[in-house]
CSV table of C-alpha atoms and ligand atoms in Angstrom, one decimal:
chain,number,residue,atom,x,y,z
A,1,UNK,CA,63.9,181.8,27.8
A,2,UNK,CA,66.7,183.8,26.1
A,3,UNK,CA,70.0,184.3,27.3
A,4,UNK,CA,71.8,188.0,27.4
A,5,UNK,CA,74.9,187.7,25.4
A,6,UNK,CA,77.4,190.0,25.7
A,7,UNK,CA,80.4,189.2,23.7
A,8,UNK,CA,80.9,186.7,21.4
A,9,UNK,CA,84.6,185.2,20.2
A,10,UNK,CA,85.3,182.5,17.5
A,11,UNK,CA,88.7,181.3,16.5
A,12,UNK,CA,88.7,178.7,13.8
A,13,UNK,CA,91.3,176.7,11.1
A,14,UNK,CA,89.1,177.3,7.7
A,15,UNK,CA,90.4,174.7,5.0
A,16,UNK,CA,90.4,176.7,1.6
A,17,UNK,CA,90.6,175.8,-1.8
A,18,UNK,CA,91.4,177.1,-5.1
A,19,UNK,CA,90.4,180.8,-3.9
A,20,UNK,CA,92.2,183.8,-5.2
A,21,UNK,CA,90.8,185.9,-2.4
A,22,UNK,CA,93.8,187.8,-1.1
A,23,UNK,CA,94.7,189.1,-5.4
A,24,UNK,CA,94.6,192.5,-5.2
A,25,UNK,CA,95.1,194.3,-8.6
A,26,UNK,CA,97.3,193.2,-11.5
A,27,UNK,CA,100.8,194.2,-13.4
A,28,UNK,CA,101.2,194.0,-16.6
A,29,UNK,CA,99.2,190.1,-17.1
A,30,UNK,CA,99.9,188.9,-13.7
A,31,UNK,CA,97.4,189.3,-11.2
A,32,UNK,CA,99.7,190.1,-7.7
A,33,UNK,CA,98.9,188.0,-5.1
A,34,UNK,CA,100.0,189.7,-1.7
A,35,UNK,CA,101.3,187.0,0.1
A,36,UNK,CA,101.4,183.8,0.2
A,37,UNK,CA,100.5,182.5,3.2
A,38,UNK,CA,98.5,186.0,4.4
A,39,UNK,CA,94.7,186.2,3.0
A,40,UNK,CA,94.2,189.3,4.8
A,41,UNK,CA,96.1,192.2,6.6
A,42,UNK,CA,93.6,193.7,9.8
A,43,UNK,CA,90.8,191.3,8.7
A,44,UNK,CA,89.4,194.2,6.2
A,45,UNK,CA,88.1,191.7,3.8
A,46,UNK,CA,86.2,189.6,6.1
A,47,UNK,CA,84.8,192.7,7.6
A,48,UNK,CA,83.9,193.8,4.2
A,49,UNK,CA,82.2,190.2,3.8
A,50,UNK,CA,80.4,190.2,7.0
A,51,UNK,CA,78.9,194.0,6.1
A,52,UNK,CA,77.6,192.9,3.0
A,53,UNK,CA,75.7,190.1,4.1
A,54,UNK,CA,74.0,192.4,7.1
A,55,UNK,CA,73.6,195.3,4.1
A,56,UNK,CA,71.2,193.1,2.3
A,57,UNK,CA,69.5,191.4,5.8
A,58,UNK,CA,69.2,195.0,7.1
A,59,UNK,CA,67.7,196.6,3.6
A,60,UNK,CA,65.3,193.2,3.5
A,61,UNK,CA,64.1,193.8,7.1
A,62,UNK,CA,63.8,197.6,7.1
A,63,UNK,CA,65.9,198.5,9.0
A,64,UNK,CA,66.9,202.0,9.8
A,65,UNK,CA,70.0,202.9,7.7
A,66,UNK,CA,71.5,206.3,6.8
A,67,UNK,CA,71.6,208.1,2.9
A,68,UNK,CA,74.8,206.4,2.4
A,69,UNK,CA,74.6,203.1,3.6
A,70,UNK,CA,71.4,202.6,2.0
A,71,UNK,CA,73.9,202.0,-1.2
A,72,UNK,CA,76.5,200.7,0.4
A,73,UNK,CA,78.6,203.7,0.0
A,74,UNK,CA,81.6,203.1,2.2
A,75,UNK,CA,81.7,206.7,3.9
A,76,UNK,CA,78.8,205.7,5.6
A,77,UNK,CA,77.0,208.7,7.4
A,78,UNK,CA,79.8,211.0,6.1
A,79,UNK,CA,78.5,210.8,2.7
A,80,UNK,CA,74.7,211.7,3.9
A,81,UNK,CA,74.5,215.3,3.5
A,82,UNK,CA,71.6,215.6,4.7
A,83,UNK,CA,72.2,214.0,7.9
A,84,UNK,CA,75.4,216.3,8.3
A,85,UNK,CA,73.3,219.4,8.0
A,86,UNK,CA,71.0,218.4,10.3
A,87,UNK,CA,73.4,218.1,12.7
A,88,UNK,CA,75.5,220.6,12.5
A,89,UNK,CA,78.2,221.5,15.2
A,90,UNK,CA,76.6,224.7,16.5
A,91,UNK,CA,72.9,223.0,17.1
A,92,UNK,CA,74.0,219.2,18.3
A,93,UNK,CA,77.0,218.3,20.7
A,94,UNK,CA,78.8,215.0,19.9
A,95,UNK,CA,77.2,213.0,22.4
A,96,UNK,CA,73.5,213.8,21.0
A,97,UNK,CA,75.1,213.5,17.6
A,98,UNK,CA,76.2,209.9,18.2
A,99,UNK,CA,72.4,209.1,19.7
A,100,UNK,CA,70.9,210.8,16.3
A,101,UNK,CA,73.7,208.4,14.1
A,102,UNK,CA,72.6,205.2,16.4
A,103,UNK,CA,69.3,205.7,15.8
A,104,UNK,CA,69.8,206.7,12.2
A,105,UNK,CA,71.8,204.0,11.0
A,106,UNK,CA,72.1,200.6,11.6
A,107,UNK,CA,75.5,200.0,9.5
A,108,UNK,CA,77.0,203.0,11.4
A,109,UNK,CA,76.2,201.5,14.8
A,110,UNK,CA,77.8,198.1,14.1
A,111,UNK,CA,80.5,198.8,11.6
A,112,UNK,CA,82.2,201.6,13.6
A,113,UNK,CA,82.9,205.1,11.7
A,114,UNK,CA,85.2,207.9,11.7
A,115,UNK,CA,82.6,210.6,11.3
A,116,UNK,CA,84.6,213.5,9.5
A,117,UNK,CA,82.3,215.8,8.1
A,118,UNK,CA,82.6,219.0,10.1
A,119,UNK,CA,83.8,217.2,13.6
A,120,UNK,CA,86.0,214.7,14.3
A,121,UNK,CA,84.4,212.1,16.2
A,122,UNK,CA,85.2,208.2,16.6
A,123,UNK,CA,82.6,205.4,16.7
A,124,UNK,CA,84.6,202.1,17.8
A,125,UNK,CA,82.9,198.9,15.9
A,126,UNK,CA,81.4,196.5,17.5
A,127,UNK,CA,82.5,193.7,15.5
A,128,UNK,CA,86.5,192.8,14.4
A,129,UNK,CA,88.2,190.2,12.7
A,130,UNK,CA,92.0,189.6,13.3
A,131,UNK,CA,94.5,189.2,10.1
A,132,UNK,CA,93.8,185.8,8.6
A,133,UNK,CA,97.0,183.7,8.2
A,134,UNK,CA,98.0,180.8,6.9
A,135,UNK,CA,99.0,177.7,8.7
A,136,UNK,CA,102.8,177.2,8.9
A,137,UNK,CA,103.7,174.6,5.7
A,138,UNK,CA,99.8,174.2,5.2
A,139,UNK,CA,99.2,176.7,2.3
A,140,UNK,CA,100.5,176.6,-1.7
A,141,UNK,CA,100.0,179.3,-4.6
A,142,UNK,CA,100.3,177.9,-8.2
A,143,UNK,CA,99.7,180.1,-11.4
A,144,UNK,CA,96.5,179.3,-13.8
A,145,UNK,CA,96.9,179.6,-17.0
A,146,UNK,CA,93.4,182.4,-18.1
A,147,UNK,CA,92.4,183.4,-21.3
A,148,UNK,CA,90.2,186.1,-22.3
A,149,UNK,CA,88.3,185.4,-25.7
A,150,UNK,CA,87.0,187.7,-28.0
A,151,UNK,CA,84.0,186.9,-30.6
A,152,UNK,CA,84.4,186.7,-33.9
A,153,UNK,CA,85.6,190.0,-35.7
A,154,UNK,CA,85.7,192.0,-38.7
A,155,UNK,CA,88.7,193.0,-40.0
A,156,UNK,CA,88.1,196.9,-39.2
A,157,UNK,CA,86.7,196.0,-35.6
A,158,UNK,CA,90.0,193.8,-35.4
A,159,UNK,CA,92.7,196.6,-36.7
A,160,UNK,CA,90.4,199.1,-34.0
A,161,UNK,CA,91.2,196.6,-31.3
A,162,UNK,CA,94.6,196.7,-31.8
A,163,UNK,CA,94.8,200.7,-31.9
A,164,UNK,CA,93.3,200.2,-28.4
A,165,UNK,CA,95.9,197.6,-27.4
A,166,UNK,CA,99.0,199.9,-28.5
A,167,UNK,CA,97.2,202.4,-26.4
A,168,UNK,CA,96.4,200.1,-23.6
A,169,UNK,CA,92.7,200.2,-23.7
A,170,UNK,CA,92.9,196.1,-23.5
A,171,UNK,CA,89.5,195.0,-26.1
A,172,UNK,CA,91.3,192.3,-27.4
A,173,UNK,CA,92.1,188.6,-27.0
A,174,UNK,CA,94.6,188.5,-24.2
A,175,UNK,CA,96.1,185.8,-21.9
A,176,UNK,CA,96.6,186.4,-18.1
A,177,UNK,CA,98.2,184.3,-15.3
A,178,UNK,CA,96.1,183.6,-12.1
A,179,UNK,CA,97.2,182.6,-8.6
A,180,UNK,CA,95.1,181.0,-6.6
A,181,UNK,CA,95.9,179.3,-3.3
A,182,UNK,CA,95.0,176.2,-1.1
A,183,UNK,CA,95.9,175.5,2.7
A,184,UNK,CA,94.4,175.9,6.0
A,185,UNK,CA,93.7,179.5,7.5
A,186,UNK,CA,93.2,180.7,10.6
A,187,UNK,CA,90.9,183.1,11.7
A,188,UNK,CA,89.6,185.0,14.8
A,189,UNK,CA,86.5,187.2,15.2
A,190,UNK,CA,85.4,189.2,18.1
A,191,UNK,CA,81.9,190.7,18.6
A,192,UNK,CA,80.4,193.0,21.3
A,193,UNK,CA,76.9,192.4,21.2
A,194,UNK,CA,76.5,194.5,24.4
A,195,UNK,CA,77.4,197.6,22.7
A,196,UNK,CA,75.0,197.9,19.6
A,197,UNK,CA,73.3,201.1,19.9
A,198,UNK,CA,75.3,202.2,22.8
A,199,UNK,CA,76.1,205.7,22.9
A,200,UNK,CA,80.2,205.9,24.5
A,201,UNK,CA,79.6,208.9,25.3
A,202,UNK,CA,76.4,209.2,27.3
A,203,UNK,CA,76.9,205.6,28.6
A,204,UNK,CA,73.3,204.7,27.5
A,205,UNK,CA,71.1,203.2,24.6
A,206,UNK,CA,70.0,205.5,21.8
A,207,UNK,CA,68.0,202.8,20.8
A,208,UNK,CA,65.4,200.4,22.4
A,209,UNK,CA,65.4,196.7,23.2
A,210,UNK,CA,63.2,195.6,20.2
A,211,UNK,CA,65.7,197.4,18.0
A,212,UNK,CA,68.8,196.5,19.4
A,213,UNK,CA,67.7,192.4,19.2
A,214,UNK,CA,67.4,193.0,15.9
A,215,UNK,CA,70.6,194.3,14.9
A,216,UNK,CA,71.7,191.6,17.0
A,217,UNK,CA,70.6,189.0,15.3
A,218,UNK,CA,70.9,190.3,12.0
A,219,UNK,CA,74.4,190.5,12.7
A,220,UNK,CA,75.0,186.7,14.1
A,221,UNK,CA,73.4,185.8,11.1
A,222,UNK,CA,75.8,187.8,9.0
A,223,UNK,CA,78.3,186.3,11.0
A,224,UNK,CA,77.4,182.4,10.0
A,225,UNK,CA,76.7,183.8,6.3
A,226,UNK,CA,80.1,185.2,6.5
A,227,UNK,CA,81.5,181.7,7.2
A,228,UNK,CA,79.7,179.5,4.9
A,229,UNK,CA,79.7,181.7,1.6
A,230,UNK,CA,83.7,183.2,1.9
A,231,UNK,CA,83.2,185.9,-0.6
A,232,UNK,CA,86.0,188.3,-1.3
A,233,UNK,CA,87.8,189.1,-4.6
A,234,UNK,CA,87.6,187.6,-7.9
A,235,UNK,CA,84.4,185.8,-6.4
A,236,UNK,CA,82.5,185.9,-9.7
A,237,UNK,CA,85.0,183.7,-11.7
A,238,UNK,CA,86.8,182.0,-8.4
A,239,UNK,CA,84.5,181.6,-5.5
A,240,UNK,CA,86.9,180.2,-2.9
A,241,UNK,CA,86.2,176.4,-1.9
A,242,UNK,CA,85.5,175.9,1.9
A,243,UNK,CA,86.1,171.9,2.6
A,244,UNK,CA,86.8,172.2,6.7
A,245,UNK,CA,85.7,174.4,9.1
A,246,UNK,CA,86.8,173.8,13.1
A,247,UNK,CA,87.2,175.4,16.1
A,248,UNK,CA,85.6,176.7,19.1
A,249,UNK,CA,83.0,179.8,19.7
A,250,UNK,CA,83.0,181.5,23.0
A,251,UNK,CA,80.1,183.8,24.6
A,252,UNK,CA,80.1,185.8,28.2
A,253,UNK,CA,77.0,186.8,29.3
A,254,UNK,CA,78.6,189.7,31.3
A,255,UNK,CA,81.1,192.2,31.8
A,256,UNK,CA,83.9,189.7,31.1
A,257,UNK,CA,84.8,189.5,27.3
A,258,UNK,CA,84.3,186.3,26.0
A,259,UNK,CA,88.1,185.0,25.7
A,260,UNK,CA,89.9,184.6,22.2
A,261,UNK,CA,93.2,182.9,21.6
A,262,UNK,CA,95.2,182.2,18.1
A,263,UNK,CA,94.1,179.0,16.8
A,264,UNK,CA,97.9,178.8,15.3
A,265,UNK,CA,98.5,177.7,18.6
A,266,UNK,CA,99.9,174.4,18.8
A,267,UNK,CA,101.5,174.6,15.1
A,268,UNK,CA,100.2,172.9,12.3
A,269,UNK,CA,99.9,169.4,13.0
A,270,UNK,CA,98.4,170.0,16.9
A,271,UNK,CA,94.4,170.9,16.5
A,272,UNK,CA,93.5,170.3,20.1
A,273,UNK,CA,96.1,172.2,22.4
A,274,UNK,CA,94.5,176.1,21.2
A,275,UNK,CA,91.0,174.4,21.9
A,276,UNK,CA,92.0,172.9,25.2
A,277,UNK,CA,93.7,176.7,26.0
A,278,UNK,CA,90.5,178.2,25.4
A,279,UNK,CA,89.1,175.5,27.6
A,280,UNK,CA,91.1,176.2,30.6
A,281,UNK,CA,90.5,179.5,30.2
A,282,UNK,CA,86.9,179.8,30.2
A,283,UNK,CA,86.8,177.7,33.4
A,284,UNK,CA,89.6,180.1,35.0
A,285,UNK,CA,87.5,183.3,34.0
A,286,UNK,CA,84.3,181.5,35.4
A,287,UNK,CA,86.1,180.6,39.0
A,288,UNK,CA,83.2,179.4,41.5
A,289,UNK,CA,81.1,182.1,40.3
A,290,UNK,CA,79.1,179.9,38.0
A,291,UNK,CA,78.5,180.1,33.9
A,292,UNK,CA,79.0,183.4,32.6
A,293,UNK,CA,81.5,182.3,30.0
A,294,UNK,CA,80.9,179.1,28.0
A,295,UNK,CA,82.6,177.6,25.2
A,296,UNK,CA,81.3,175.4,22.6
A,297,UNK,CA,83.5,173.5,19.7
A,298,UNK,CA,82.4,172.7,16.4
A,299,UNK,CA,84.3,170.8,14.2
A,300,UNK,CA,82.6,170.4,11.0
A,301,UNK,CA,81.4,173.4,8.5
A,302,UNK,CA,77.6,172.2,9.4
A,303,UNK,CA,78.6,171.6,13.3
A,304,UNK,CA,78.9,175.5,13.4
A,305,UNK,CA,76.4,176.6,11.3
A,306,UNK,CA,74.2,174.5,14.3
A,307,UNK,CA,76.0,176.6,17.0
A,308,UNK,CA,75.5,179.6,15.6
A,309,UNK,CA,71.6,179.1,14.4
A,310,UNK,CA,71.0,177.9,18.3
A,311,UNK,CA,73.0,181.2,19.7
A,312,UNK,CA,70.7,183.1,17.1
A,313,UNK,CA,67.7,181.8,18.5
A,314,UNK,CA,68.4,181.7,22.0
A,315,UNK,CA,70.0,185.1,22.5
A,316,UNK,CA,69.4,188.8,23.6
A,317,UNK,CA,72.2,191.3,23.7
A,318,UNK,CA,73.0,192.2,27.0
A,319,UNK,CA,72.4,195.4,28.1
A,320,UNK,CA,75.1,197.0,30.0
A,321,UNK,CA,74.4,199.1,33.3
A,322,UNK,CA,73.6,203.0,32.7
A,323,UNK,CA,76.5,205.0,33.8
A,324,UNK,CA,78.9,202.6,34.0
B,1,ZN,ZN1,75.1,204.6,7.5
């Protein structure tokens, strides 16, 4: 039997190596890294991650996806004209506009969206990731040495080249520098199962059950994908070395979120006090009501690839009371 799953929560120390994930554009030959110690402001990058991976599990399985997304275009159902037409402010009032998006667009419904195109109208996401910081004293940046080679040339080719350079085209041989950074990172994610294909609105489903368990799953498996392959900038030359992955996953099977602390708790050298928080927790939420939250650790890269393939299989996303 499969168990209705509400929310879902993980918060986990990710051991990084070599990546250059949190560069963000250059000056002059050095690449800027942002921060040291901060991969990622708001989690935007993981988020970016996570949609990718349930883009191409959502365009494999057919699933229904709007103009836009079905390229990936990031203004979503804003960018479908079509769809905007259709559904113009005069013939469709916000709430059956957000029923015709749910049921339109599968990336809409669990990405969130600001729709902007002739109304102003919110869609809260249903997954988010929190900023992902370095550990205190557990992260270093050091400068690579990069060099960009240039085949053999003719002496015309060579003299055009370096036009370009003086004009700052850039076809030449050049030499860069390029950070990359080690440590340990923390993360946190937050997931509310119960509201894909929930119109806020309406307070009911614009989709049906078989649909919403798909979404569902497709986006727990986007979720472990996520984990194990860490894409994000510069992956093509740098692709970021995970070595340790630990922490704890939390799911509630009702209207009680599934609870999420920092896993900096503790500090740097502690990796059992935020784990034993979340412990406590769980069994305060619960009371003598029974099970509704539960908490499982992992504490290997594999150990939670395990958790999350059993949650996978053994879940439904819960369906929340009509009119609530
Ligand atoms: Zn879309």
């Amino acid at each position: 039997m499969k168990t209705s799953i509400a929310s879902l929560s993980i918060a986990a120390r990710a051991t990084l190596n070599m990546h250059s994930l949190n560069n963000e554009g250059g000056e002059g030959n050095q690449i800027q890294t942002r921060m040291v110690d901060i991969v990622d402001h708001n989690g935007d990058m993981l988020k970016h991650v996570l949609m990718e991976h349930y883009y191409q599990l959502a365009r494999g399985q057919h699933l229904a996806l709007c103009q836009s997304c079905q390229h990936f275009n990031a203004n979503r159902i804003n960018a479908d004209k079509d769809f905007i037409k259709r559904t113009e402010t005069d013939k469709v009032s916000d709430a059956d506009f957000i029923d015709q998006m749910l049921q339109t667009c599968a990336i809409d419904d669990v990405a969130g969206i600001l729709v902007t195109e002739k109304r102003s109208l919110p869609r809260k996401s249903i997954t988010e990731f929190g900023w992902v910081l370095g550990l205190p004293d557990r992260v270093s940046t050091s400068s690579y040495f990069h060099a960009k080679y240039v085949a053999e040339r003719s002496s015309e080719k060579r003299a055009e080249d370096a036009e370009g350079q003086r004009t700052g085209a850039n076809l030449g041989q050049s030499i860069f520098h390029r950070p990359a950074s080690s440590g340990i990172y923390a993360i946190v994610c937050h997931l509310e199962l119960a509201r894909i294909g929930y119109n806020d609105i309406k307070q009911s489903y614009a989709i049906d059950e078989a649909e919403r368990q798909q979404r569902a799953s497709l986006l727990l498996e986007s979720i472990l994908y996520t984990f194990i392959e860490l894409n994000g900038a510069m992956r093509s030359t740098q692709l970021p070395h995970l070595v340790a992955l630990e922490g704890v996953l939390t799911t509630s099977t009702g209207v009680i979120p599934a609870p999420l602390i920092s896993p900096l708790i503790g500090g740097s050298d502690d990796n059992a006090t935020y784990r034993e928080q979340m412990k406590d927790i769980v069994i305060a939420l619960n009371g003598e009501q029974g099970e509704s939250v539960k908490m499982v650790p992992f504490d290997t890269i594999s150990g939670f690839a395990t958790q999350m393939r059993t949650l996978i299989d053994s879940s439904l996303p819960f369906a929340l009371a009509a009119g609530r």
